[in-house]
mmCIF file of C-alpha atoms in Angstrom:
data_model
loop_
_atom_site.group_PDB
_atom_site.id
_atom_site.type_symbol
_atom_site.label_atom_id
_atom_site.label_comp_id
_atom_site.label_asym_id
_atom_site.label_seq_id
_atom_site.Cartn_x
_atom_site.Cartn_y
_atom_site.Cartn_z
ATOM 1 C CA UNK A 74 201.620 267.906 0.956
ATOM 2 C CA UNK A 75 198.636 266.185 2.558
ATOM 3 C CA UNK A 76 199.020 265.439 6.268
ATOM 4 C CA UNK A 77 198.953 261.846 7.435
ATOM 5 C CA UNK A 78 195.650 260.739 8.923
ATOM 6 C CA UNK A 79 195.305 259.596 12.530
ATOM 7 C CA UNK A 80 195.487 255.894 11.633
ATOM 8 C CA UNK A 81 198.706 256.403 9.681
ATOM 9 C CA UNK A 82 200.230 258.448 12.514
ATOM 10 C CA UNK A 83 199.354 255.674 14.955
ATOM 11 C CA UNK A 84 201.039 253.077 12.741
ATOM 12 C CA UNK A 85 204.164 255.220 12.481
ATOM 13 C CA UNK A 86 204.267 255.849 16.237
ATOM 14 C CA UNK A 87 203.954 252.122 16.990
ATOM 15 C CA UNK A 88 206.922 251.350 14.753
ATOM 16 C CA UNK A 89 209.083 254.006 16.400
ATOM 17 C CA UNK A 90 208.132 252.924 19.930
ATOM 18 C CA UNK A 91 208.696 249.163 19.603
ATOM 19 C CA UNK A 92 212.094 248.465 21.172
ATOM 20 C CA UNK A 93 211.495 244.788 21.922
ATOM 21 C CA UNK A 94 210.646 243.128 18.612
ATOM 22 C CA UNK A 95 213.431 241.890 16.375
ATOM 23 C CA UNK A 96 213.839 243.417 12.922
ATOM 24 C CA UNK A 97 211.990 240.679 11.036
ATOM 25 C CA UNK A 98 209.102 240.556 13.481
ATOM 26 C CA UNK A 99 208.851 244.334 13.495
ATOM 27 C CA UNK A 100 208.839 244.370 9.689
ATOM 28 C CA UNK A 101 206.133 241.692 9.580
ATOM 29 C CA UNK A 102 204.081 243.575 12.170
ATOM 30 C CA UNK A 103 204.387 246.756 10.131
ATOM 31 C CA UNK A 104 203.335 245.008 6.925
ATOM 32 C CA UNK A 105 200.327 243.514 8.719
ATOM 33 C CA UNK A 106 199.383 246.993 9.951
ATOM 34 C CA UNK A 107 199.763 248.356 6.421
ATOM 35 C CA UNK A 108 197.301 245.736 5.166
ATOM 36 C CA UNK A 109 194.799 246.753 7.823
ATOM 37 C CA UNK A 110 195.365 250.411 6.991
ATOM 38 C CA UNK A 111 194.707 249.828 3.300
ATOM 39 C CA UNK A 112 191.486 247.951 4.094
ATOM 40 C CA UNK A 113 190.185 250.449 6.638
ATOM 41 C CA UNK A 114 191.235 253.792 5.162
ATOM 42 C CA UNK A 115 191.696 253.141 1.414
ATOM 43 C CA UNK A 116 194.171 256.043 1.212
ATOM 44 C CA UNK A 117 195.022 258.009 -1.895
ATOM 45 C CA UNK A 118 198.208 256.950 -3.652
ATOM 46 C CA UNK A 119 200.130 260.071 -2.616
ATOM 47 C CA UNK A 120 199.162 259.614 1.029
ATOM 48 C CA UNK A 121 200.206 255.971 1.025
ATOM 49 C CA UNK A 122 203.547 256.777 -0.592
ATOM 50 C CA UNK A 123 204.224 259.443 2.025
ATOM 51 C CA UNK A 124 203.424 256.956 4.797
ATOM 52 C CA UNK A 125 205.833 254.427 3.264
ATOM 53 C CA UNK A 126 208.562 257.074 3.105
ATOM 54 C CA UNK A 127 208.118 258.013 6.762
ATOM 55 C CA UNK A 128 208.032 254.376 7.837
ATOM 56 C CA UNK A 129 211.251 253.727 5.913
ATOM 57 C CA UNK A 130 213.000 256.506 7.824
ATOM 58 C CA UNK A 131 211.613 255.561 11.240
ATOM 59 C CA UNK A 132 214.058 252.745 12.181
ATOM 60 C CA UNK A 133 217.378 253.384 10.417
ATOM 61 C CA UNK A 134 219.241 250.597 12.239
ATOM 62 C CA UNK A 135 216.741 247.998 10.969
ATOM 63 C CA UNK A 136 217.285 248.100 7.211
ATOM 64 C CA UNK A 137 215.022 245.079 6.660
ATOM 65 C CA UNK A 138 212.032 247.363 7.236
ATOM 66 C CA UNK A 139 213.247 249.993 4.795
ATOM 67 C CA UNK A 140 214.143 247.417 2.142
ATOM 68 C CA UNK A 141 210.750 245.694 2.382
ATOM 69 C CA UNK A 142 208.925 249.010 2.044
ATOM 70 C CA UNK A 143 211.158 250.083 -0.856
ATOM 71 C CA UNK A 144 210.230 246.878 -2.697
ATOM 72 C CA UNK A 145 206.561 247.737 -2.179
ATOM 73 C CA UNK A 146 207.111 251.273 -3.489
ATOM 74 C CA UNK A 147 208.604 249.880 -6.695
ATOM 75 C CA UNK A 148 205.362 248.047 -7.460
ATOM 76 C CA UNK A 149 202.868 250.716 -6.457
ATOM 77 C CA UNK A 150 200.210 252.365 -8.567
ATOM 78 C CA UNK A 151 197.161 254.384 -7.592
ATOM 79 C CA UNK A 152 195.130 251.165 -7.330
ATOM 80 C CA UNK A 153 194.715 250.184 -3.657
ATOM 81 C CA UNK A 154 194.315 246.520 -4.613
ATOM 82 C CA UNK A 155 197.686 246.595 -6.364
ATOM 83 C CA UNK A 156 199.188 248.131 -3.232
ATOM 84 C CA UNK A 157 197.607 245.454 -1.061
ATOM 85 C CA UNK A 158 198.931 242.638 -3.249
ATOM 86 C CA UNK A 159 202.404 244.180 -3.178
ATOM 87 C CA UNK A 160 202.400 244.267 0.636
ATOM 88 C CA UNK A 161 201.201 240.649 0.805
ATOM 89 C CA UNK A 162 203.825 239.452 -1.676
ATOM 90 C CA UNK A 163 206.730 241.147 0.118
ATOM 91 C CA UNK A 164 205.473 239.860 3.461
ATOM 92 C CA UNK A 165 205.462 236.303 2.099
ATOM 93 C CA UNK A 166 208.996 236.728 0.707
ATOM 94 C CA UNK A 167 210.293 237.920 4.069
ATOM 95 C CA UNK A 168 208.585 235.147 6.015
ATOM 96 C CA UNK A 169 209.762 232.482 3.569
ATOM 97 C CA UNK A 170 213.338 233.776 3.808
ATOM 98 C CA UNK A 171 213.304 233.146 7.543
ATOM 99 C CA UNK A 172 212.179 229.557 7.066
ATOM 100 C CA UNK A 173 214.808 228.934 4.388
ATOM 101 C CA UNK A 174 217.569 230.210 6.680
ATOM 102 C CA UNK A 175 216.475 227.730 9.351
ATOM 103 C CA UNK A 176 216.649 224.873 6.845
ATOM 104 C CA UNK A 177 220.149 225.879 5.736
ATOM 105 C CA UNK A 178 221.426 226.227 9.299
ATOM 106 C CA UNK A 179 220.005 223.065 10.822
ATOM 107 C CA UNK A 180 222.057 220.779 8.571
ATOM 108 C CA UNK A 181 225.301 222.406 9.761
ATOM 109 C CA UNK A 182 224.765 222.008 13.495
ATOM 110 C CA UNK A 183 226.720 219.520 15.610
ATOM 111 C CA UNK A 184 224.970 216.786 17.583
ATOM 112 C CA UNK A 185 223.186 218.026 20.735
ATOM 113 C CA UNK A 186 224.646 221.537 20.578
ATOM 114 C CA UNK A 187 224.679 224.141 23.311
ATOM 115 C CA UNK A 188 223.879 227.420 21.528
ATOM 116 C CA UNK A 189 224.423 230.861 23.038
ATOM 117 C CA UNK A 190 222.451 233.791 21.630
ATOM 118 C CA UNK A 191 221.893 237.476 22.361
ATOM 119 C CA UNK A 192 218.712 239.525 21.986
ATOM 120 C CA UNK A 193 215.679 237.984 20.215
ATOM 121 C CA UNK A 194 215.967 237.220 16.512
ATOM 122 C CA UNK A 195 213.039 235.844 14.507
ATOM 123 C CA UNK A 196 215.488 233.891 12.346
ATOM 124 C CA UNK A 197 217.203 232.357 15.372
ATOM 125 C CA UNK A 198 213.858 231.452 16.948
ATOM 126 C CA UNK A 199 212.742 229.908 13.637
ATOM 127 C CA UNK A 200 215.853 227.715 13.744
ATOM 128 C CA UNK A 201 215.070 226.660 17.317
ATOM 129 C CA UNK A 202 211.475 225.840 16.348
ATOM 130 C CA UNK A 203 212.684 223.771 13.399
ATOM 131 C CA UNK A 204 215.091 221.853 15.655
ATOM 132 C CA UNK A 205 212.306 221.169 18.148
ATOM 133 C CA UNK A 206 209.995 220.063 15.339
ATOM 134 C CA UNK A 207 212.608 217.557 14.194
ATOM 135 C CA UNK A 208 213.212 216.351 17.782
ATOM 136 C CA UNK A 209 216.825 217.511 17.688
ATOM 137 C CA UNK A 210 218.409 217.558 21.143
ATOM 138 C CA UNK A 211 219.865 220.955 22.052
ATOM 139 C CA UNK A 212 219.939 223.588 24.761
ATOM 140 C CA UNK A 213 220.217 227.361 24.704
ATOM 141 C CA UNK A 214 221.995 230.000 26.737
ATOM 142 C CA UNK A 215 220.399 233.394 26.151
ATOM 143 C CA UNK A 216 221.212 236.807 27.522
ATOM 144 C CA UNK A 217 218.389 238.869 28.927
ATOM 145 C CA UNK A 218 219.496 241.649 26.559
ATOM 146 C CA UNK A 219 218.967 244.695 28.722
ATOM 147 C CA UNK A 220 217.509 247.239 28.841
ATOM 148 C CA UNK A 221 214.781 245.928 26.510
ATOM 149 C CA UNK A 222 214.970 242.391 27.949
ATOM 150 C CA UNK A 223 214.141 240.754 24.620
ATOM 151 C CA UNK A 224 215.868 237.642 25.925
ATOM 152 C CA UNK A 225 212.981 237.099 28.310
ATOM 153 C CA UNK A 226 210.562 236.633 25.406
ATOM 154 C CA UNK A 227 212.975 234.186 23.793
ATOM 155 C CA UNK A 228 213.290 232.238 27.058
ATOM 156 C CA UNK A 229 209.503 232.035 27.339
ATOM 157 C CA UNK A 230 209.222 230.767 23.759
ATOM 158 C CA UNK A 231 211.857 228.086 24.398
ATOM 159 C CA UNK A 232 210.151 227.079 27.619
ATOM 160 C CA UNK A 233 206.905 226.538 25.689
ATOM 161 C CA UNK A 234 208.853 224.288 23.305
ATOM 162 C CA UNK A 235 210.237 222.316 26.292
ATOM 163 C CA UNK A 236 213.790 223.314 25.348
ATOM 164 C CA UNK A 237 216.280 223.735 28.230
ATOM 165 C CA UNK A 238 217.315 227.378 28.390
ATOM 166 C CA UNK A 239 219.721 229.178 30.707
ATOM 167 C CA UNK A 240 218.919 232.882 31.045
ATOM 168 C CA UNK A 241 221.889 235.075 31.971
ATOM 169 C CA UNK A 242 222.651 238.756 32.384
ATOM 170 C CA UNK A 243 224.525 240.400 29.532
ATOM 171 C CA UNK A 244 227.502 240.849 31.854
ATOM 172 C CA UNK A 245 227.894 237.046 32.126
ATOM 173 C CA UNK A 246 228.472 236.465 28.405
ATOM 174 C CA UNK A 247 232.209 235.972 28.861
ATOM 175 C CA UNK A 248 231.610 233.381 31.570
ATOM 176 C CA UNK A 249 229.192 231.288 29.528
ATOM 177 C CA UNK A 250 230.708 231.471 26.030
ATOM 178 C CA UNK A 251 233.213 228.641 26.861
ATOM 179 C CA UNK A 252 230.255 226.408 27.773
ATOM 180 C CA UNK A 253 228.643 226.832 24.349
ATOM 181 C CA UNK A 254 229.421 224.897 21.177
ATOM 182 C CA UNK A 255 228.642 227.886 19.013
ATOM 183 C CA UNK A 256 227.193 231.390 19.090
ATOM 184 C CA UNK A 257 224.260 232.289 16.836
ATOM 185 C CA UNK A 258 222.795 235.769 16.517
ATOM 186 C CA UNK A 259 220.484 237.640 14.228
ATOM 187 C CA UNK A 260 221.335 240.795 12.335
ATOM 188 C CA UNK A 261 219.521 244.080 11.760
ATOM 189 C CA UNK A 262 221.667 245.414 8.903
ATOM 190 C CA UNK A 263 224.564 244.059 6.825
ATOM 191 C CA UNK A 264 226.820 246.855 5.549
ATOM 192 C CA UNK A 265 228.891 246.978 2.366
ATOM 193 C CA UNK A 266 232.154 247.090 4.347
ATOM 194 C CA UNK A 267 231.357 243.695 5.896
ATOM 195 C CA UNK A 268 230.250 244.978 9.286
ATOM 196 C CA UNK A 269 226.822 244.048 10.550
ATOM 197 C CA UNK A 270 224.575 245.920 12.949
ATOM 198 C CA UNK A 271 222.802 244.191 15.794
ATOM 199 C CA UNK A 272 221.664 244.824 19.353
ATOM 200 C CA UNK A 273 224.325 246.422 21.549
ATOM 201 C CA UNK A 274 226.283 243.725 23.325
ATOM 202 C CA UNK A 275 226.748 241.674 20.163
ATOM 203 C CA UNK A 276 230.246 243.068 19.582
ATOM 204 C CA UNK A 277 231.324 242.050 23.090
ATOM 205 C CA UNK A 278 229.801 238.618 22.546
ATOM 206 C CA UNK A 279 231.668 238.267 19.229
ATOM 207 C CA UNK A 280 234.954 239.209 20.916
ATOM 208 C CA UNK A 281 234.329 236.689 23.701
ATOM 209 C CA UNK A 282 233.547 233.992 21.120
ATOM 210 C CA UNK A 283 236.720 234.775 19.184
ATOM 211 C CA UNK A 284 238.835 234.644 22.366
ATOM 212 C CA UNK A 285 237.326 231.273 23.315
ATOM 213 C CA UNK A 286 237.678 229.826 19.811
ATOM 214 C CA UNK A 287 233.924 229.460 19.362
ATOM 215 C CA UNK A 288 232.270 229.929 15.950
ATOM 216 C CA UNK A 289 229.881 232.853 15.492
ATOM 217 C CA UNK A 290 227.066 232.360 12.983
ATOM 218 C CA UNK A 291 224.949 235.303 11.880
ATOM 219 C CA UNK A 292 221.506 234.572 10.442
ATOM 220 C CA UNK A 293 220.846 237.435 8.027
ATOM 221 C CA UNK A 294 218.563 237.320 4.982
ATOM 222 C CA UNK A 295 219.110 239.497 1.922
ATOM 223 C CA UNK A 296 216.492 242.003 3.128
ATOM 224 C CA UNK A 297 219.215 243.185 5.522
ATOM 225 C CA UNK A 298 221.710 244.218 2.851
ATOM 226 C CA UNK A 299 222.406 247.953 2.866
ATOM 227 C CA UNK A 300 224.210 249.914 0.181
ATOM 228 C CA UNK A 301 224.358 253.012 2.384
ATOM 229 C CA UNK A 302 227.711 254.582 3.252
ATOM 230 C CA UNK A 303 228.678 252.706 6.440
ATOM 231 C CA UNK A 304 229.890 255.933 8.001
ATOM 232 C CA UNK A 305 226.499 257.566 7.574
ATOM 233 C CA UNK A 306 224.450 254.803 9.213
ATOM 234 C CA UNK A 307 222.629 256.003 12.314
ATOM 235 C CA UNK A 308 222.749 253.824 15.424
ATOM 236 C CA UNK A 309 219.412 254.339 17.144
ATOM 237 C CA UNK A 310 219.338 255.678 20.695
ATOM 238 C CA UNK A 311 216.282 254.925 22.812
ATOM 239 C CA UNK A 312 214.930 256.906 25.784
ATOM 240 C CA UNK A 313 217.412 257.062 28.659
ATOM 241 C CA UNK A 314 214.554 256.467 31.111
ATOM 242 C CA UNK A 315 214.852 252.739 30.378
ATOM 243 C CA UNK A 316 218.122 252.700 32.322
ATOM 244 C CA UNK A 317 216.544 253.926 35.568
ATOM 245 C CA UNK A 318 219.665 256.009 36.182
ATOM 246 C CA UNK A 319 219.925 257.932 39.457
ATOM 247 C CA UNK A 320 219.353 261.675 39.200
ATOM 248 C CA UNK A 321 222.397 263.925 39.274
ATOM 249 C CA UNK A 322 223.695 267.018 37.575
ATOM 250 C CA UNK A 323 226.811 265.146 36.434
ATOM 251 C CA UNK A 324 225.097 261.905 35.353
ATOM 252 C CA UNK A 325 224.342 261.435 31.643
ATOM 253 C CA UNK A 326 222.667 258.104 30.858
ATOM 254 C CA UNK A 327 223.029 256.839 27.271
ATOM 255 C CA UNK A 328 220.903 254.118 25.724
ATOM 256 C CA UNK A 329 222.285 253.295 22.260
ATOM 257 C CA UNK A 330 220.457 250.153 21.181
ATOM 258 C CA UNK A 331 222.561 249.024 18.223
ATOM 259 C CA UNK A 332 226.230 248.676 17.336
ATOM 260 C CA UNK A 333 228.481 247.641 14.450
ATOM 261 C CA UNK A 334 230.268 244.287 14.614
ATOM 262 C CA UNK A 335 233.370 243.618 12.464
ATOM 263 C CA UNK A 336 233.082 241.045 9.708
ATOM 264 C CA UNK A 337 236.366 239.492 10.849
ATOM 265 C CA UNK A 338 234.681 238.101 13.983
ATOM 266 C CA UNK A 339 232.017 236.194 12.028
ATOM 267 C CA UNK A 340 232.496 232.536 11.036
ATOM 268 C CA UNK A 341 229.425 232.090 8.830
ATOM 269 C CA UNK A 342 226.641 234.219 7.446
ATOM 270 C CA UNK A 343 223.554 232.161 6.649
ATOM 271 C CA UNK A 344 220.874 233.717 4.457
ATOM 272 C CA UNK A 345 218.034 232.407 2.297
ATOM 273 C CA UNK A 346 220.587 232.404 -0.547
ATOM 274 C CA UNK A 347 222.896 229.934 1.176
ATOM 275 C CA UNK A 348 225.810 229.644 3.599
ATOM 276 C CA UNK A 349 228.750 232.008 3.305
ATOM 277 C CA UNK A 350 232.043 231.547 5.103
ATOM 278 C CA UNK A 351 233.439 234.684 6.693
ATOM 279 C CA UNK A 352 236.896 235.594 7.905
ATOM 280 C CA UNK A 353 236.889 234.112 11.382
ATOM 281 C CA UNK A 354 236.791 230.328 11.343
ATOM 282 C CA UNK A 355 236.499 228.381 14.620
ATOM 283 C CA UNK A 356 239.793 227.322 16.141
ATOM 284 C CA UNK A 357 240.358 223.548 16.114
#
C-alpha cells in the first residue's frame, strides 16, 4: 500500500493534535484541509481513500468527523473533481445543520434566559450568535473546561458579541447551576443506547442540573449518530502533560477528554431534523 505523502501526514497529525476545537469545527477544519490537499497534491484515488480511512479513525470520540468522511467515501471515484465536489457538498450539509439547530432552539427559549454551558460547541455558539443577531437579551455562564480551556475561546467570542458572560472553573458548576434557567451543551457522539458523548465534566453538569430541576438541552445534529456498539466506543485520552501533575513514583495523571452521559438526564435533543423530548423533563 502506498505511503501517505508529507502533506497528508501533516493533515492527519493536525487532526489528532487539536484538543481545543469542538467536533463540528474540527470536522469543518478537516474538510477545508482536504480541499486544499486535493488542489495542491491531486492525489491518486487509492491514496485519497487511505487518507480518509486514517482520518476517520483518528478521533473516535468525535463521530461527526467519521460520518462526514464516510459520506464522502460513498461518492468517490478516481476523478479528483468529483472528490472535491463531494467534500464541498458534505461541508455545506454540516454547516447548514448547525444553522438549522440554532433556528429550532431559539424559538423554545424563555425570555432573557441565563444559559450555562460547558466546553465550546459550534452549535451552541451558533445559537448565541443567532440570539445576538435578533437582539435577544440573554447572558451566559460558561465553564473554562480544563485542561483544554475551550471555555476561554467561547468567553472571548461572547465578549466580542457584547454578551454578558460569567467564566467559572469546572469545579463551580454545582454552585452556578441554580442561577441558570437552563443548561445547553453540544455533543460529540450520540449512541444507540441513548447515551451521548461529550467533554468530560458534562456528566457532572447533567447530574447537577437534574438535582436543581434545571432542563438540559443537547444540540446534536444527525452527523453525530453512531451505530457502533456502545461498549466498544473509545473515550480519547490526551497527553497527561496537560495536567501539570507533580512528579512522583506513585502519581499517575490521567487525562480522559470525553465521557458518556445517560439519556435519562437529558430534557431535549435538538438537531437539524427537529426537537426531540428526552426522558428528563424540567421540574415545575
